[in-house]
Each structure stands twice: as C-alpha cells, then as structure tokens.
Short mmCIF file of C-alpha atoms and ligand atoms in Angstrom, two decimals:
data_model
loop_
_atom_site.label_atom_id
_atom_site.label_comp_id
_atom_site.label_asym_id
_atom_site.label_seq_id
_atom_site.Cartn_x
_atom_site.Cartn_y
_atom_site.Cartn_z
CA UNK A 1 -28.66 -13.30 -7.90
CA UNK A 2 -27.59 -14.34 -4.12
CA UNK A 3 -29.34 -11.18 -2.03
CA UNK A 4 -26.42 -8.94 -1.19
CA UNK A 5 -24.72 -9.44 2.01
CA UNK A 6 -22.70 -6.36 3.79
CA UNK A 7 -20.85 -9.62 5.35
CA UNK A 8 -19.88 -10.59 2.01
CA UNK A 9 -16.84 -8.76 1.14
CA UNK A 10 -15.04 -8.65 -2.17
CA UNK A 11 -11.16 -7.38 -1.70
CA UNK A 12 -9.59 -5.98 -5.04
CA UNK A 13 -5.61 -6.23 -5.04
CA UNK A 14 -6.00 -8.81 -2.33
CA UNK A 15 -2.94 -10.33 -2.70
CA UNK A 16 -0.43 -7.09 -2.93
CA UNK A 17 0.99 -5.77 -0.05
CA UNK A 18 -2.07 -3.81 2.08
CA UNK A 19 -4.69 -5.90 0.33
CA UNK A 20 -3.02 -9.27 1.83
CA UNK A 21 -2.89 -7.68 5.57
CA UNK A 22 -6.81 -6.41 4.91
CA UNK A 23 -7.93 -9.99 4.33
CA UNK A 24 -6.02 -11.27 7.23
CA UNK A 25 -6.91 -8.66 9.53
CA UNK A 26 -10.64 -8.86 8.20
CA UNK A 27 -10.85 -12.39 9.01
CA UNK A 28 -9.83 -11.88 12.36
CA UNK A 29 -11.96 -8.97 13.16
CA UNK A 30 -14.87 -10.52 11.72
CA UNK A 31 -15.52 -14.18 12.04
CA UNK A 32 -19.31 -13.87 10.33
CA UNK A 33 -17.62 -12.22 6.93
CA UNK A 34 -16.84 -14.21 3.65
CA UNK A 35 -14.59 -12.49 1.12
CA UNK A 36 -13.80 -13.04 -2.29
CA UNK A 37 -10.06 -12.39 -2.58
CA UNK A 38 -9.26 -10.64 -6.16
CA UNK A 39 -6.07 -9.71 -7.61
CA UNK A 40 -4.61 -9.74 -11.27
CA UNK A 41 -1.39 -10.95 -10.09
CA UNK A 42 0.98 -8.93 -11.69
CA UNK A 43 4.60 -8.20 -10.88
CA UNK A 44 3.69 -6.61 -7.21
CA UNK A 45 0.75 -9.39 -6.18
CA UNK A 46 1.90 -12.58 -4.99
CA UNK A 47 -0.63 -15.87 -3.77
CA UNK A 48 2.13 -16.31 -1.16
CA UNK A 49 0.56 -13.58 0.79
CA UNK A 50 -2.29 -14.83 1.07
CA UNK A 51 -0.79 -18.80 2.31
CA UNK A 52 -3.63 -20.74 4.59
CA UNK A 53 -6.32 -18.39 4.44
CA UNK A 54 -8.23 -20.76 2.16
CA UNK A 55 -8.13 -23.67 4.86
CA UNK A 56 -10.93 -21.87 6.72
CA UNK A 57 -13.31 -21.78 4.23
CA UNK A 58 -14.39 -18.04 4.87
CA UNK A 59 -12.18 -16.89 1.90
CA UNK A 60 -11.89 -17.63 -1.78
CA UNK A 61 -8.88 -16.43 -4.37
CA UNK A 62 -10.04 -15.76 -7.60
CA UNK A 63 -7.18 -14.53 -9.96
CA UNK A 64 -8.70 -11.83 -12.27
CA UNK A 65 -8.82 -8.27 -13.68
CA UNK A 66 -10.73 -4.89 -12.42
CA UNK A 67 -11.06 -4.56 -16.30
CA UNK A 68 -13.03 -7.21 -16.53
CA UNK A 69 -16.55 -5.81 -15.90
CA UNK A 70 -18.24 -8.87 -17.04
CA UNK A 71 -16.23 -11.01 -14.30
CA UNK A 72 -16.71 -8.11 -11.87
CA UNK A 73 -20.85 -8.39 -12.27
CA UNK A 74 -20.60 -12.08 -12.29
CA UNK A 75 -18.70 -11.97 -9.02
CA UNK A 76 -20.77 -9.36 -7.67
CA UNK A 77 -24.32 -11.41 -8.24
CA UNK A 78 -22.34 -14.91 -7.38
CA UNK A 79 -21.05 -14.28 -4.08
CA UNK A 80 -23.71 -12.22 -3.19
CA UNK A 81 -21.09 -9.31 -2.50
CA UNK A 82 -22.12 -6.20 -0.67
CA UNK A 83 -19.42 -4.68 0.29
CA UNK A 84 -16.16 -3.60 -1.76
CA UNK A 85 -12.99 -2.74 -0.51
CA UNK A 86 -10.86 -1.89 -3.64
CA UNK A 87 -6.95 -1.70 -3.44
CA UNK A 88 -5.86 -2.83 -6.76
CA UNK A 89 -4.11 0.00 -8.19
CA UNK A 90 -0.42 -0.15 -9.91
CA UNK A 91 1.21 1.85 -6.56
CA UNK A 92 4.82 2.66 -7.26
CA UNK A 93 5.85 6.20 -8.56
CA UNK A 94 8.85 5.27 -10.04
CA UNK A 95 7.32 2.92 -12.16
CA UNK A 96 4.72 5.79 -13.26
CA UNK A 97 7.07 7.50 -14.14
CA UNK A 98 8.93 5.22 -16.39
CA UNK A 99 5.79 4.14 -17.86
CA UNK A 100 2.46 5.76 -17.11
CA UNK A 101 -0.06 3.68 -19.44
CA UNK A 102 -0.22 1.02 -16.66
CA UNK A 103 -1.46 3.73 -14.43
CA UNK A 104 -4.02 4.83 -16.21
CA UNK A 105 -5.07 1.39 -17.24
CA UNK A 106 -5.59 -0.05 -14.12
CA UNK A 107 -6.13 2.73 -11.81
CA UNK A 108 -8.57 5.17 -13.85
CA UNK A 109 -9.89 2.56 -16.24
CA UNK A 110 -10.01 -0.40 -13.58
CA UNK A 111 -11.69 1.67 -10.89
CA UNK A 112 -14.45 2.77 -13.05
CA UNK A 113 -15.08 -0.63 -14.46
CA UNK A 114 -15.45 -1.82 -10.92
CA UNK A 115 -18.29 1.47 -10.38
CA UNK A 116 -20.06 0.08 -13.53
CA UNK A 117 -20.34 -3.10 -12.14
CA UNK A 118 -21.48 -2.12 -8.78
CA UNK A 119 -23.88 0.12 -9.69
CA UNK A 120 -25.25 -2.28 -12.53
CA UNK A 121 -25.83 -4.83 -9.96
CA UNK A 122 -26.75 -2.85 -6.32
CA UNK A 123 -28.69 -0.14 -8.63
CA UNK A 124 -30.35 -1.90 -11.04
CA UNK A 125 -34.34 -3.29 -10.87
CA UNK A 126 -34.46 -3.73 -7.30
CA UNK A 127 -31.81 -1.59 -4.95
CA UNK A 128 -29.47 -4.06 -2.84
CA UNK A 129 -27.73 -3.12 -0.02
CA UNK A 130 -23.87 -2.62 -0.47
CA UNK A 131 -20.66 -0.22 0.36
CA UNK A 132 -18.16 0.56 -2.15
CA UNK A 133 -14.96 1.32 -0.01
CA UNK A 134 -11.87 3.11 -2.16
CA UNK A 135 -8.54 3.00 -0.94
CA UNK A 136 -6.30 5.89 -1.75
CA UNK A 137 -3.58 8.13 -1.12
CA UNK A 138 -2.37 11.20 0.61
CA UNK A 139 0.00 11.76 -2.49
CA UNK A 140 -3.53 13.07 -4.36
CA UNK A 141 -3.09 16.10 -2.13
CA UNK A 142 0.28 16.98 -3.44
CA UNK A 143 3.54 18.32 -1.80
CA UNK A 144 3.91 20.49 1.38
CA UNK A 145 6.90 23.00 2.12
CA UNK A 146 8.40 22.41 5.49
CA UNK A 147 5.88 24.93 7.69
CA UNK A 148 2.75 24.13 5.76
CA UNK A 149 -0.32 22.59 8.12
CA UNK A 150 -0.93 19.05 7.29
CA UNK A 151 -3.33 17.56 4.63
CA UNK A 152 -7.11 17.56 5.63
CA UNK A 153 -9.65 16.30 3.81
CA UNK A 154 -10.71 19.81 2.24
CA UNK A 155 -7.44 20.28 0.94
CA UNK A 156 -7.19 20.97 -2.50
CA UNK A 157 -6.41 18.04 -5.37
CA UNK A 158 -2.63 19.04 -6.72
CA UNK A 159 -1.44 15.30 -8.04
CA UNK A 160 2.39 15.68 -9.05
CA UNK A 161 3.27 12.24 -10.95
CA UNK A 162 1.30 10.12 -13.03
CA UNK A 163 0.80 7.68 -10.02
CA UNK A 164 -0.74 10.76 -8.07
CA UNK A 165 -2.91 12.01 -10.84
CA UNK A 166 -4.03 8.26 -11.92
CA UNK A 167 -5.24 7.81 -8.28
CA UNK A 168 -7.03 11.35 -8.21
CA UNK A 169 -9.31 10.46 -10.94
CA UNK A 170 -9.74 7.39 -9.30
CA UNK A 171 -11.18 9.58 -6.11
CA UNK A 172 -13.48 11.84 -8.59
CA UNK A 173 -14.90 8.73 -10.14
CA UNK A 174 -15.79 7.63 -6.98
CA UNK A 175 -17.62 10.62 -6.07
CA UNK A 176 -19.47 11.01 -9.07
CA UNK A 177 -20.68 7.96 -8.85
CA UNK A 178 -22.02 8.85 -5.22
CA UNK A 179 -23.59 12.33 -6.18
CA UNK A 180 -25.02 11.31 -9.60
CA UNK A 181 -26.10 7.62 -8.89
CA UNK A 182 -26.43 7.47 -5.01
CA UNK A 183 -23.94 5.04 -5.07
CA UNK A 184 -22.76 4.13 -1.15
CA UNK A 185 -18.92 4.84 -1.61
CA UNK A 186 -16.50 5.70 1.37
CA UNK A 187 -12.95 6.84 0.49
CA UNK A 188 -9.93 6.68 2.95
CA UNK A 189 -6.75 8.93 1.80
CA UNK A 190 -3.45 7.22 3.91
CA UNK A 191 0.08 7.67 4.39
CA UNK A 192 3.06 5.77 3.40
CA UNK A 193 2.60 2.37 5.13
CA UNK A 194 5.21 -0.26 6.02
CA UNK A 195 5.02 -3.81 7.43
CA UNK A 196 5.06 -7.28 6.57
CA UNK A 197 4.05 -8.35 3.23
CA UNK A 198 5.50 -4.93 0.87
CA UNK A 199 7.68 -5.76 -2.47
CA UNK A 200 10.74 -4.84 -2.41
CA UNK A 201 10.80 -1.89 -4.25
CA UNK A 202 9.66 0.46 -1.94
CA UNK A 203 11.67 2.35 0.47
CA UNK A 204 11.96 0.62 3.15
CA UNK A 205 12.00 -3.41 2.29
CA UNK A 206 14.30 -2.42 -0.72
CA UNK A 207 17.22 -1.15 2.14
CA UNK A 208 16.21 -3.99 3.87
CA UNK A 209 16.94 -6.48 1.36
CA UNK A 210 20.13 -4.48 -0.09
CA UNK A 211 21.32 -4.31 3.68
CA UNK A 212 21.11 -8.39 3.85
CA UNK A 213 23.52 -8.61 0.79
CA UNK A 214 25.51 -5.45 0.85
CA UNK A 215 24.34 -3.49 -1.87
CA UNK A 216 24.32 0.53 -2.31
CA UNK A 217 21.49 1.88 -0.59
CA UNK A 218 20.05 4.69 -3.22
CA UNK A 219 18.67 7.45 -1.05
CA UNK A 220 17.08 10.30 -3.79
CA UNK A 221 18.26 13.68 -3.56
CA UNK A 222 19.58 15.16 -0.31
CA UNK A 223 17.44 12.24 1.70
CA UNK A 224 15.50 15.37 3.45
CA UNK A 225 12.31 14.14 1.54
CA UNK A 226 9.71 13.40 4.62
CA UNK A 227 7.00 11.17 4.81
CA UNK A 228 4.49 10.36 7.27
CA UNK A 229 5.04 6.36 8.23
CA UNK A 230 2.11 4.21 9.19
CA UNK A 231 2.59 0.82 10.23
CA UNK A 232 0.08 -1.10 7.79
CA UNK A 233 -2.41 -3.02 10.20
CA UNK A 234 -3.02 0.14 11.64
CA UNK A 235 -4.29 1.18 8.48
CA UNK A 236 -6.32 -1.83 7.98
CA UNK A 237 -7.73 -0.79 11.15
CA UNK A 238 -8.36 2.71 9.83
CA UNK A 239 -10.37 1.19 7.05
CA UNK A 240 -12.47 -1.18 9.16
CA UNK A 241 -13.43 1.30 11.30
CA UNK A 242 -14.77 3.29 7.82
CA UNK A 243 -16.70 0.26 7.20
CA UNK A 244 -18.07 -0.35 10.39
CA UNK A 245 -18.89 3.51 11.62
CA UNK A 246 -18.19 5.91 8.36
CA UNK A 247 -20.64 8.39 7.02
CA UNK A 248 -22.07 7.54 3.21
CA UNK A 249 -20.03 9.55 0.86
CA UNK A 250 -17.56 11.04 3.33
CA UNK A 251 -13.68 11.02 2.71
CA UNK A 252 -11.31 10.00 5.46
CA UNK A 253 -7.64 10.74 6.14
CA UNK A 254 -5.53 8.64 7.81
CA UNK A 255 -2.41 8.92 9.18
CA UNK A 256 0.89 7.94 11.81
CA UNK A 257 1.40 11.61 13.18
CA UNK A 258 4.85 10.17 12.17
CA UNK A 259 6.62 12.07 9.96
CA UNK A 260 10.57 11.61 9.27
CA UNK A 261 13.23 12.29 6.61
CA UNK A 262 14.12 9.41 4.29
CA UNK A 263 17.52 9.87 5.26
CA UNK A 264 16.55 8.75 9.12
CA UNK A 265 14.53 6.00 8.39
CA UNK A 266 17.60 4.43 6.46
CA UNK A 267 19.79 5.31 9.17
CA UNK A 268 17.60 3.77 11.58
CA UNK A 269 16.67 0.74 9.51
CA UNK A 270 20.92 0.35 9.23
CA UNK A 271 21.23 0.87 12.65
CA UNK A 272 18.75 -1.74 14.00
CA UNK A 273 20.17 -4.41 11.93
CA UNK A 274 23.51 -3.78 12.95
CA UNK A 275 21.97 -4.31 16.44
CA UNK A 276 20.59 -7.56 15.34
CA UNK A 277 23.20 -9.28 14.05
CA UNK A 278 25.32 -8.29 16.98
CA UNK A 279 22.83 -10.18 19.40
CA UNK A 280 22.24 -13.41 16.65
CA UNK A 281 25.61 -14.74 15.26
CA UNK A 282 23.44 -16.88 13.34
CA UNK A 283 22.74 -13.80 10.95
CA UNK A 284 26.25 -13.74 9.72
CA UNK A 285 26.09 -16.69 8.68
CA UNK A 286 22.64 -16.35 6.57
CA UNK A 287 23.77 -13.00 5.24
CA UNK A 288 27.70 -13.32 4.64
CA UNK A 289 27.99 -9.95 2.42
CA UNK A 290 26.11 -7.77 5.18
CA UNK A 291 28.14 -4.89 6.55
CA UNK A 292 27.27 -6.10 9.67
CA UNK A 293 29.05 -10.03 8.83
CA UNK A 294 32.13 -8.78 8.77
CA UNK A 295 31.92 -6.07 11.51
CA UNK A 296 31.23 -2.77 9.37
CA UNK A 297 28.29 -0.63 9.81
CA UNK A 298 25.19 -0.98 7.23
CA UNK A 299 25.06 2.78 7.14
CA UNK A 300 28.35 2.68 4.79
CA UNK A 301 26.51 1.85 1.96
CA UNK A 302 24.08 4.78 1.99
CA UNK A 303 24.92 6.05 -1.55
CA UNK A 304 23.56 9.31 -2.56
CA UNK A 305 21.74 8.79 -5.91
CA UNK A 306 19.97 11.39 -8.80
CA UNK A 307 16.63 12.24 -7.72
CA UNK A 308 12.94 10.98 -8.83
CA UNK A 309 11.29 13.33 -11.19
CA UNK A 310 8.81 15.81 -9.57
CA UNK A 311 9.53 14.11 -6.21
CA UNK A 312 7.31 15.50 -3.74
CA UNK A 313 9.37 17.15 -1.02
CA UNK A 314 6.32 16.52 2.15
CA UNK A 315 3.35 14.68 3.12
CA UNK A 316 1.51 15.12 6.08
CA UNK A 317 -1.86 13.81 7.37
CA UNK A 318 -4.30 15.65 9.46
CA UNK A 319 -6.37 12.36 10.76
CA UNK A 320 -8.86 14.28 12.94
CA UNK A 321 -11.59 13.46 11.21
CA UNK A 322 -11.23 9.59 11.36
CA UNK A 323 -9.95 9.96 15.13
CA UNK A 324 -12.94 12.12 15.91
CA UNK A 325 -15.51 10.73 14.03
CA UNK A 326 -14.61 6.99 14.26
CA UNK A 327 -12.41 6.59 17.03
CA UNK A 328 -8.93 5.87 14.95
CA UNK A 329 -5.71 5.82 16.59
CA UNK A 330 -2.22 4.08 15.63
CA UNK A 331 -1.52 1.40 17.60
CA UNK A 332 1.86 1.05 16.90
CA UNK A 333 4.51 3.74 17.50
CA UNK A 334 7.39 3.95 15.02
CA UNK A 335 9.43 2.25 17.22
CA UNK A 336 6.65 -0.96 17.49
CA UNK A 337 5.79 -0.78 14.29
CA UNK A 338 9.48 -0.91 12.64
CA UNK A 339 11.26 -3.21 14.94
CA UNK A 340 7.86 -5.78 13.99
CA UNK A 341 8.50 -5.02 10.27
CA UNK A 342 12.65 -5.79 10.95
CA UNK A 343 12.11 -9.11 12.46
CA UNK A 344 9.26 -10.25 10.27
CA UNK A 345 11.69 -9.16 7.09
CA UNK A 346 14.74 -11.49 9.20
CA UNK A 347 12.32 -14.18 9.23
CA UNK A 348 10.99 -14.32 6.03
CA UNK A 349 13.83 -14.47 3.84
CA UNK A 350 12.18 -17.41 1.38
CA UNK A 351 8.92 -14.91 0.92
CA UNK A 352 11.01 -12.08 0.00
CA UNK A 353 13.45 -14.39 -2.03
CA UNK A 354 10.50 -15.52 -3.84
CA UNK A 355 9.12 -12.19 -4.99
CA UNK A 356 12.64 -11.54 -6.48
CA UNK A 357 12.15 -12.62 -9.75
CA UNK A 358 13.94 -11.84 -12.99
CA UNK A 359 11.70 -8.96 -13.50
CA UNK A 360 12.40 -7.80 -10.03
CA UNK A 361 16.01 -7.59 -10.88
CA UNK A 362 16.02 -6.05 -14.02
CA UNK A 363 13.28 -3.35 -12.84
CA UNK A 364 15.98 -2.63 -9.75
CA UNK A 365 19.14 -2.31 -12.00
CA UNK A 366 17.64 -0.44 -14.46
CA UNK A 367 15.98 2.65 -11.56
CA UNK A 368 19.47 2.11 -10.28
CA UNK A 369 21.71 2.65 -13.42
CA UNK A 370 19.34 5.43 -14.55
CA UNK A 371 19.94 6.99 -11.56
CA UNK A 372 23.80 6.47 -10.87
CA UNK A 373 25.01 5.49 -14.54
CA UNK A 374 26.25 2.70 -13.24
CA UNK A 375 24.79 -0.51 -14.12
CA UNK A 376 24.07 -3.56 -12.21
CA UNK A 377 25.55 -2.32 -8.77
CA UNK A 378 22.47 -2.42 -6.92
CA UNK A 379 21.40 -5.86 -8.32
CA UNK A 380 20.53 -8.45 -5.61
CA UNK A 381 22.05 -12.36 -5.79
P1 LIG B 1 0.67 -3.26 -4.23
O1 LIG B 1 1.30 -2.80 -5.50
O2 LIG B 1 1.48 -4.00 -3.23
O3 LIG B 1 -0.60 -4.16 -4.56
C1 LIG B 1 -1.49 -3.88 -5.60
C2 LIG B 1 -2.21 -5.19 -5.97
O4 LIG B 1 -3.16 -4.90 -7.00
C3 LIG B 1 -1.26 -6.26 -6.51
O5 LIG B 1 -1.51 -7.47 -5.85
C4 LIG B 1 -1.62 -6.35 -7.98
O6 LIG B 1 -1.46 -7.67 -8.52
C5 LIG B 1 -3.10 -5.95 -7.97
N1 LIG B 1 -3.53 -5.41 -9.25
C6 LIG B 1 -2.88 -4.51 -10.04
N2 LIG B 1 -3.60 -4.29 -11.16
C7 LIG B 1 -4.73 -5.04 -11.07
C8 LIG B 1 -5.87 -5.21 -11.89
N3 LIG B 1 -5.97 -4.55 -13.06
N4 LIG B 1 -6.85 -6.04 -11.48
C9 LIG B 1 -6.75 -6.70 -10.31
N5 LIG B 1 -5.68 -6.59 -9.48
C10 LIG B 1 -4.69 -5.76 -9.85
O7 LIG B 1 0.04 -1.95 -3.59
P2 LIG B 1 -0.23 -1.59 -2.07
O8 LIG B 1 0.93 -0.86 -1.52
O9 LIG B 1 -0.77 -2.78 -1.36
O10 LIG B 1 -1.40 -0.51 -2.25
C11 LIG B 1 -2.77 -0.92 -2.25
C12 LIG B 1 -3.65 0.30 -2.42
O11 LIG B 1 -3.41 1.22 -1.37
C13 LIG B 1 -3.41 1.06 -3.73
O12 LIG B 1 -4.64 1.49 -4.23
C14 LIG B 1 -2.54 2.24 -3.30
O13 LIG B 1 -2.75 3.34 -4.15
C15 LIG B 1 -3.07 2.50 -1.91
N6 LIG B 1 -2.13 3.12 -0.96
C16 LIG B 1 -0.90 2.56 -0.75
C17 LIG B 1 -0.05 3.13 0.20
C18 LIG B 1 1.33 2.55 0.48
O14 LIG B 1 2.09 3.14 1.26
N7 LIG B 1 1.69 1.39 -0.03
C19 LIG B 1 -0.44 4.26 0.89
C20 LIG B 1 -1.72 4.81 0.63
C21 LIG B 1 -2.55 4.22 -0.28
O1 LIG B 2 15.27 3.58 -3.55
C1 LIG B 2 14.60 4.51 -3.08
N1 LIG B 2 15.23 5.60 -2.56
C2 LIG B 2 14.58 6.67 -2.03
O2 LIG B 2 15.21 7.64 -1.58
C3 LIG B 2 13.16 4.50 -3.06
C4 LIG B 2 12.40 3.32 -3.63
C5 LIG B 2 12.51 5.59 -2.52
N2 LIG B 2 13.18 6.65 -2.04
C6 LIG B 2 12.44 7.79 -1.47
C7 LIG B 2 11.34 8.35 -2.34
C8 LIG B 2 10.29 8.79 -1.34
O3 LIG B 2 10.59 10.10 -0.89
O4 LIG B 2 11.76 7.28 -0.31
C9 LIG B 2 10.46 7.83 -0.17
C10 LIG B 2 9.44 6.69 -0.17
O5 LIG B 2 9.45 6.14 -1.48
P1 LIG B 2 8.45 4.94 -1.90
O6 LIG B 2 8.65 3.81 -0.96
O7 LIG B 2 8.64 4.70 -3.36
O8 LIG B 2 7.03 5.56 -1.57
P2 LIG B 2 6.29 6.90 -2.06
O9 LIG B 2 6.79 7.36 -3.36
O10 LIG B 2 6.34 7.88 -0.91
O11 LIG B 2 4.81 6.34 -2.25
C11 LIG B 2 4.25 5.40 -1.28
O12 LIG B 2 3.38 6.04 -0.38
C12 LIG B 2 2.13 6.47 -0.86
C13 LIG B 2 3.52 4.26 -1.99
O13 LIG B 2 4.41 3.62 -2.90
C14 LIG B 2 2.28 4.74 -2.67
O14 LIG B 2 1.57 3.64 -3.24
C15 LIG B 2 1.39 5.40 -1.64
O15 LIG B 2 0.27 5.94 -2.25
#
C-alpha cells in the first residue's frame, strides 16, 4: 500500500450538509492535504455541494457506501489515507422515527465497517500512522429540564429516538475500538448547526424555503423546545482544531453558548426576511406567494402542528473542554451566523430548488399531514 499520510484525509458523508463545508473549509485551512471525498448519495447528499472542488486537484469524489468494507480497505491502502473524518450518518429524527432500519444500517452498521477497515489496514503487519475522527451529537446525551447544567463530556448516555440511540452506539464502537485495539480515534459531540449547504428538512432551511412560497410553517408542540445553534464552519473549525491539537481517545463537546426556543428562531428567521424584501423589490418578484410580496408578515403562517414523538425538550453544550484544551471559540454570533445563512439561502435558490426532488416533496407532505391531518398543505411548487 501507499505509506499512510496524516495529510491524506478521507471525508465520509462528504457531500451532505457539514461534510460539504468540512472539505471546503479543509482545503482552505490546509493547502498540503489531499482528501478523498465519500458519500453514498442518498436523499440528503448532493454532488452540488461539493461544485469546483475537483478543479484543484487536491480532492477526489468517489460515490460509495460505509458498508462497503472491501471499498473502504481499498480506499484506505489506495490513497494512502491516514486520517478519517467520518460524517456519514442518516441525521434527521423525524425520519428515525418513521423508519429506524436506515439508522441502524448506516449509522451502527456503517460506522463499524469503517473501524474494521481502519484497523485492518493501520493495525495490521506493520502499524501506520492514522486518526480516526467521529463526528457526533449532543442528542446522545439526552434531554435537559429548563435549570439543568449543560452537557459535559462525563455526562451520562440517555439517547431518546432511534436517531439518538443509532449515533450512541456509533460513539461506543468508537471507543472500543480505542481501548481494545489502540485504535487512534477522537470523537467531537456538537450542537444543532445551521448554514449554507443543509436540506431542507431541517428546522431552519425548511421555514426558509416555506417562507419563499408561503406555506404553513409547522412549529412542534408549544415551540418552547430549545436548542443550542452553531453556525456550521464554526464547527468545522471545532473539528480541525481536534485534528490538529486533540488528545488520542478523548471526547470533545462543542457548542454556540447559543441556546433559543424554536419558536424565536422562526420568528426571527420571519422577521429578517420581511426586512429583506422590504430593502430588495426584486424579491417580490422572485418569490410572488411570500407574505412579504404582497405586504403581510411571514410570521402569519406560523402554524402550530402535533408534536415529534419523544421530542427532547433541551440541549445544552458545556464546550470547556475544547475551549480550554484546544483553544475553540465561535466565531460567529447568532446574529453573524444567521443573517450569512439568510442571504446565502436568497442567493441560492437553484441549489435548494435542486435538492427538492419528488422524494423531497412527498417526505414533506407526508411529516406534514401526519402531523396536521391535512394533506398536501405544506407541499412546496
Ligand atoms: P446530512 O444528512 O446532511 O449528510 C449525511 C451524508 O451522509 C449525506 O451526504 C449522505 O448521502 C451520506 N451518507 C448516508 N449514508 C451513507 C452511507 N451508508 N455511506 C456513505 N455515505 C452516506 O447530515 P449532516 O447534518 O451533514 O450531519 C453530518 C454528521 O454530523 C452526522 O454524523 C450527524 O449525526 C452529525 N451531526 C449533525 C448535526 C446537525 O445539526 N446537522 C449536529 C451534530 C452532529
Ligand atoms: O418542521 C419542523 N418543526 C419544528 O418545530 C422541524 C423540522 C423541526 N422542528 C423542531 C424540532 C426540534 O426541536 O425544531 C427543532 C430542530 O429540529 P431539527 O432541525 O429536525 O433538528 P434536531 O431534531 O434538533 O436535530 C439536529 O441537531 C442535532 C440534527 O438534525 C441532528 O442531525 C443533530 O445531531
């Protein structure tokens, strides 16, 4: 095989939403580093993402499966990989909860077909250097009541959907395969991140898009729900610095010390695009069924809908660690890091036009209908 080169990166779910802004931040950061860009391209991963990043040279796209361990040890010895940073994961809860086998499929299943491989090919005959980096979630740690201290890294496993749980035994796999093999494995746990690049189905891009053509906006439950928001290159940042400067082994929590209601960040996302479109007449006449075309407010089509199953009422990070250890800080403040995410949403209508597929729509009317009994309403032209 090619010796193994830390520089050599291979990128798992490369062309999903956080995957997609690793590479590019990677390849800015870094101008010595190669990576191998992998990603099954289902439903959420799109080549789009990754447009012109070939043209360099420094990166290649190779559509596959974390299944696959035979590919995986092929692309391991071929690109002389020594460093993994592995996103790929099926990442919405709704979806886990509608249908769970995909969860365990890809994100127990994958994850230790991608261990096998790495430790059949950095810990076989002859050791190689190498990192195995694992990307997960804050949503392993469970659900906090409103006065509870935030999530630290000690904090007890208490997964509450089958997204959760998938991506806990993703974390114990990773472990294991550091305490019993001596695998090199880093894990980061992160907030709920936002920014350029995310499918529509997730919070905030789905309001966004239903804003643009004056659909219902579904907010679960009362809408008190909080999350802590992280604009995504800062997490990309977060996981560089891991990669860089993090301890063999350790696990790393990062965060936004930004924690809101659901409920506010609709109002706000309603409220900024009102804003917009009253300083760009030229939005009116892109998005004719906005609110905001014909002089109404977005926020009238907040629509109060049945909640998700076992929805997890809080999540809050304690980044201390990372911030003391490595030096991480958010950039961005919410403020930054939302009016970025606005604009780039405004002006890339034919990327998020082009993830809308027919499978898009019928995944959003069916969530909807399930959750209203009325069909179709929140269906997007
Ligand atoms: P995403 O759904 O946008 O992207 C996932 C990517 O993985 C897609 O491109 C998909 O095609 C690919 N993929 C799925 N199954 C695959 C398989 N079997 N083999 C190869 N590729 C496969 O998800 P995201 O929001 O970018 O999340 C990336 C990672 O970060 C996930 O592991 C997720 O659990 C974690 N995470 C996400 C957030 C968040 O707020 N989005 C927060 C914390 C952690
Ligand atoms: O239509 C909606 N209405 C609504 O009220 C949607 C899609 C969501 N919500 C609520 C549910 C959550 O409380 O908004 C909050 C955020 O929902 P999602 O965007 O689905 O994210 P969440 O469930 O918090 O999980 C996200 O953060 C952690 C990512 O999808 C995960 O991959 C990550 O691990």
């Amino acid at each position: 095989m090619a010796e193994s080169n830390r520089s050599h990166l291979l990128v798992t779910g490369a062309a999903g939403f956080i995957g997609a802004n690793f590479v590019r931040h990677r390849l800015a950061l870094c101008p010595h580093e190669r990576i191998v860009a992998l990603d099954a391209l289902t439903y959420a991963g799109n080549r789009a993402n990754l447009a012109g990043l070939e043209d360099a040279g420094r990166m290649t796209f190779v559509q596959g499966d974390i299944r696959d361990g035979g590919l995986m040890e092929r692309l391991l010895r071929d690109h002389g990989i020594g460093t993994i940073v592995h996103f790929a994961a099926e990442s919405h809860v709704d979806r886990s909860i509608s249908g769970p086998d995909a969860f365990i499929d890809t994100n127990i299943v994958g994850t230790h077909s991608l261990l096998k491989a790495a430790r059949a090919v950095w810990l076989g005959a002859t050791r190689h250097a190498h990192r195995f980096h694992h990307v997960s979630t804050d949503e392993v740690y469970g659900s906090l009541g409103a006065g509870d201290p935030a999530f630290a890294e000690e904090n007890q496993y208490q997964p509450n959907s089958p997204y959760s749980a998938s991506k806990a035994a993703s974390d114990h796999l990773v472990r294991a395969y550091h305490h019993t093999f001596g695998l090199e494995v880093t894990t980061s746990n992160c907030s709920n991140n936002y920014g350029p690049y995310q499918f529509p189905e997730k919070l905030i891009p789905l309001m966004m898009v239903n804003i643009l053509h004056g659909k219902p906006l579904p907010v679960y439950g009362d809408g008190m729900n909080v999350r802590d928001w992280l604009y995504v290159e800062d997490h990309c940042r977060g996981i560089s610095l891991i990669l860089d400067r993090g301890r063999i082994g350790e696990v790393y929590n990062i965060g936004g010390n930004n924690e809101r209601p659901n409920i506010e960040i609709v109002n706000r996302l309603c409220a900024m695009i009102d804003e917009r479109f009253a300083r760009d007449p030229g939005l009116a006449k892109r998005f004719g069924g906005a609110p905001a075309a014909k002089g109404e407010k977005s926020a009238s089509l907040i629509t109060y809908v049945k909640d998700r199953p076992g929805h997890d009422r809080r999540y809050a990070i304690d980044a201390r660690k990372a911030e003391s250890e490595l030096g991480y800080r958010p950039a961005e403040t919410f403020e930054t890091g939302f009016a970025k995410t606005i604009d780039w949403y405004l002006a890339n209508e034919a990327w998020w036009r082009g993830v809308m597929d027919g499978s898009y729509r019928s995944w959003i009317e069916t969530n909807y209908a399930h959750r209203t009994g009325s069909p179709a309403a929140a269906s997007v032209a």
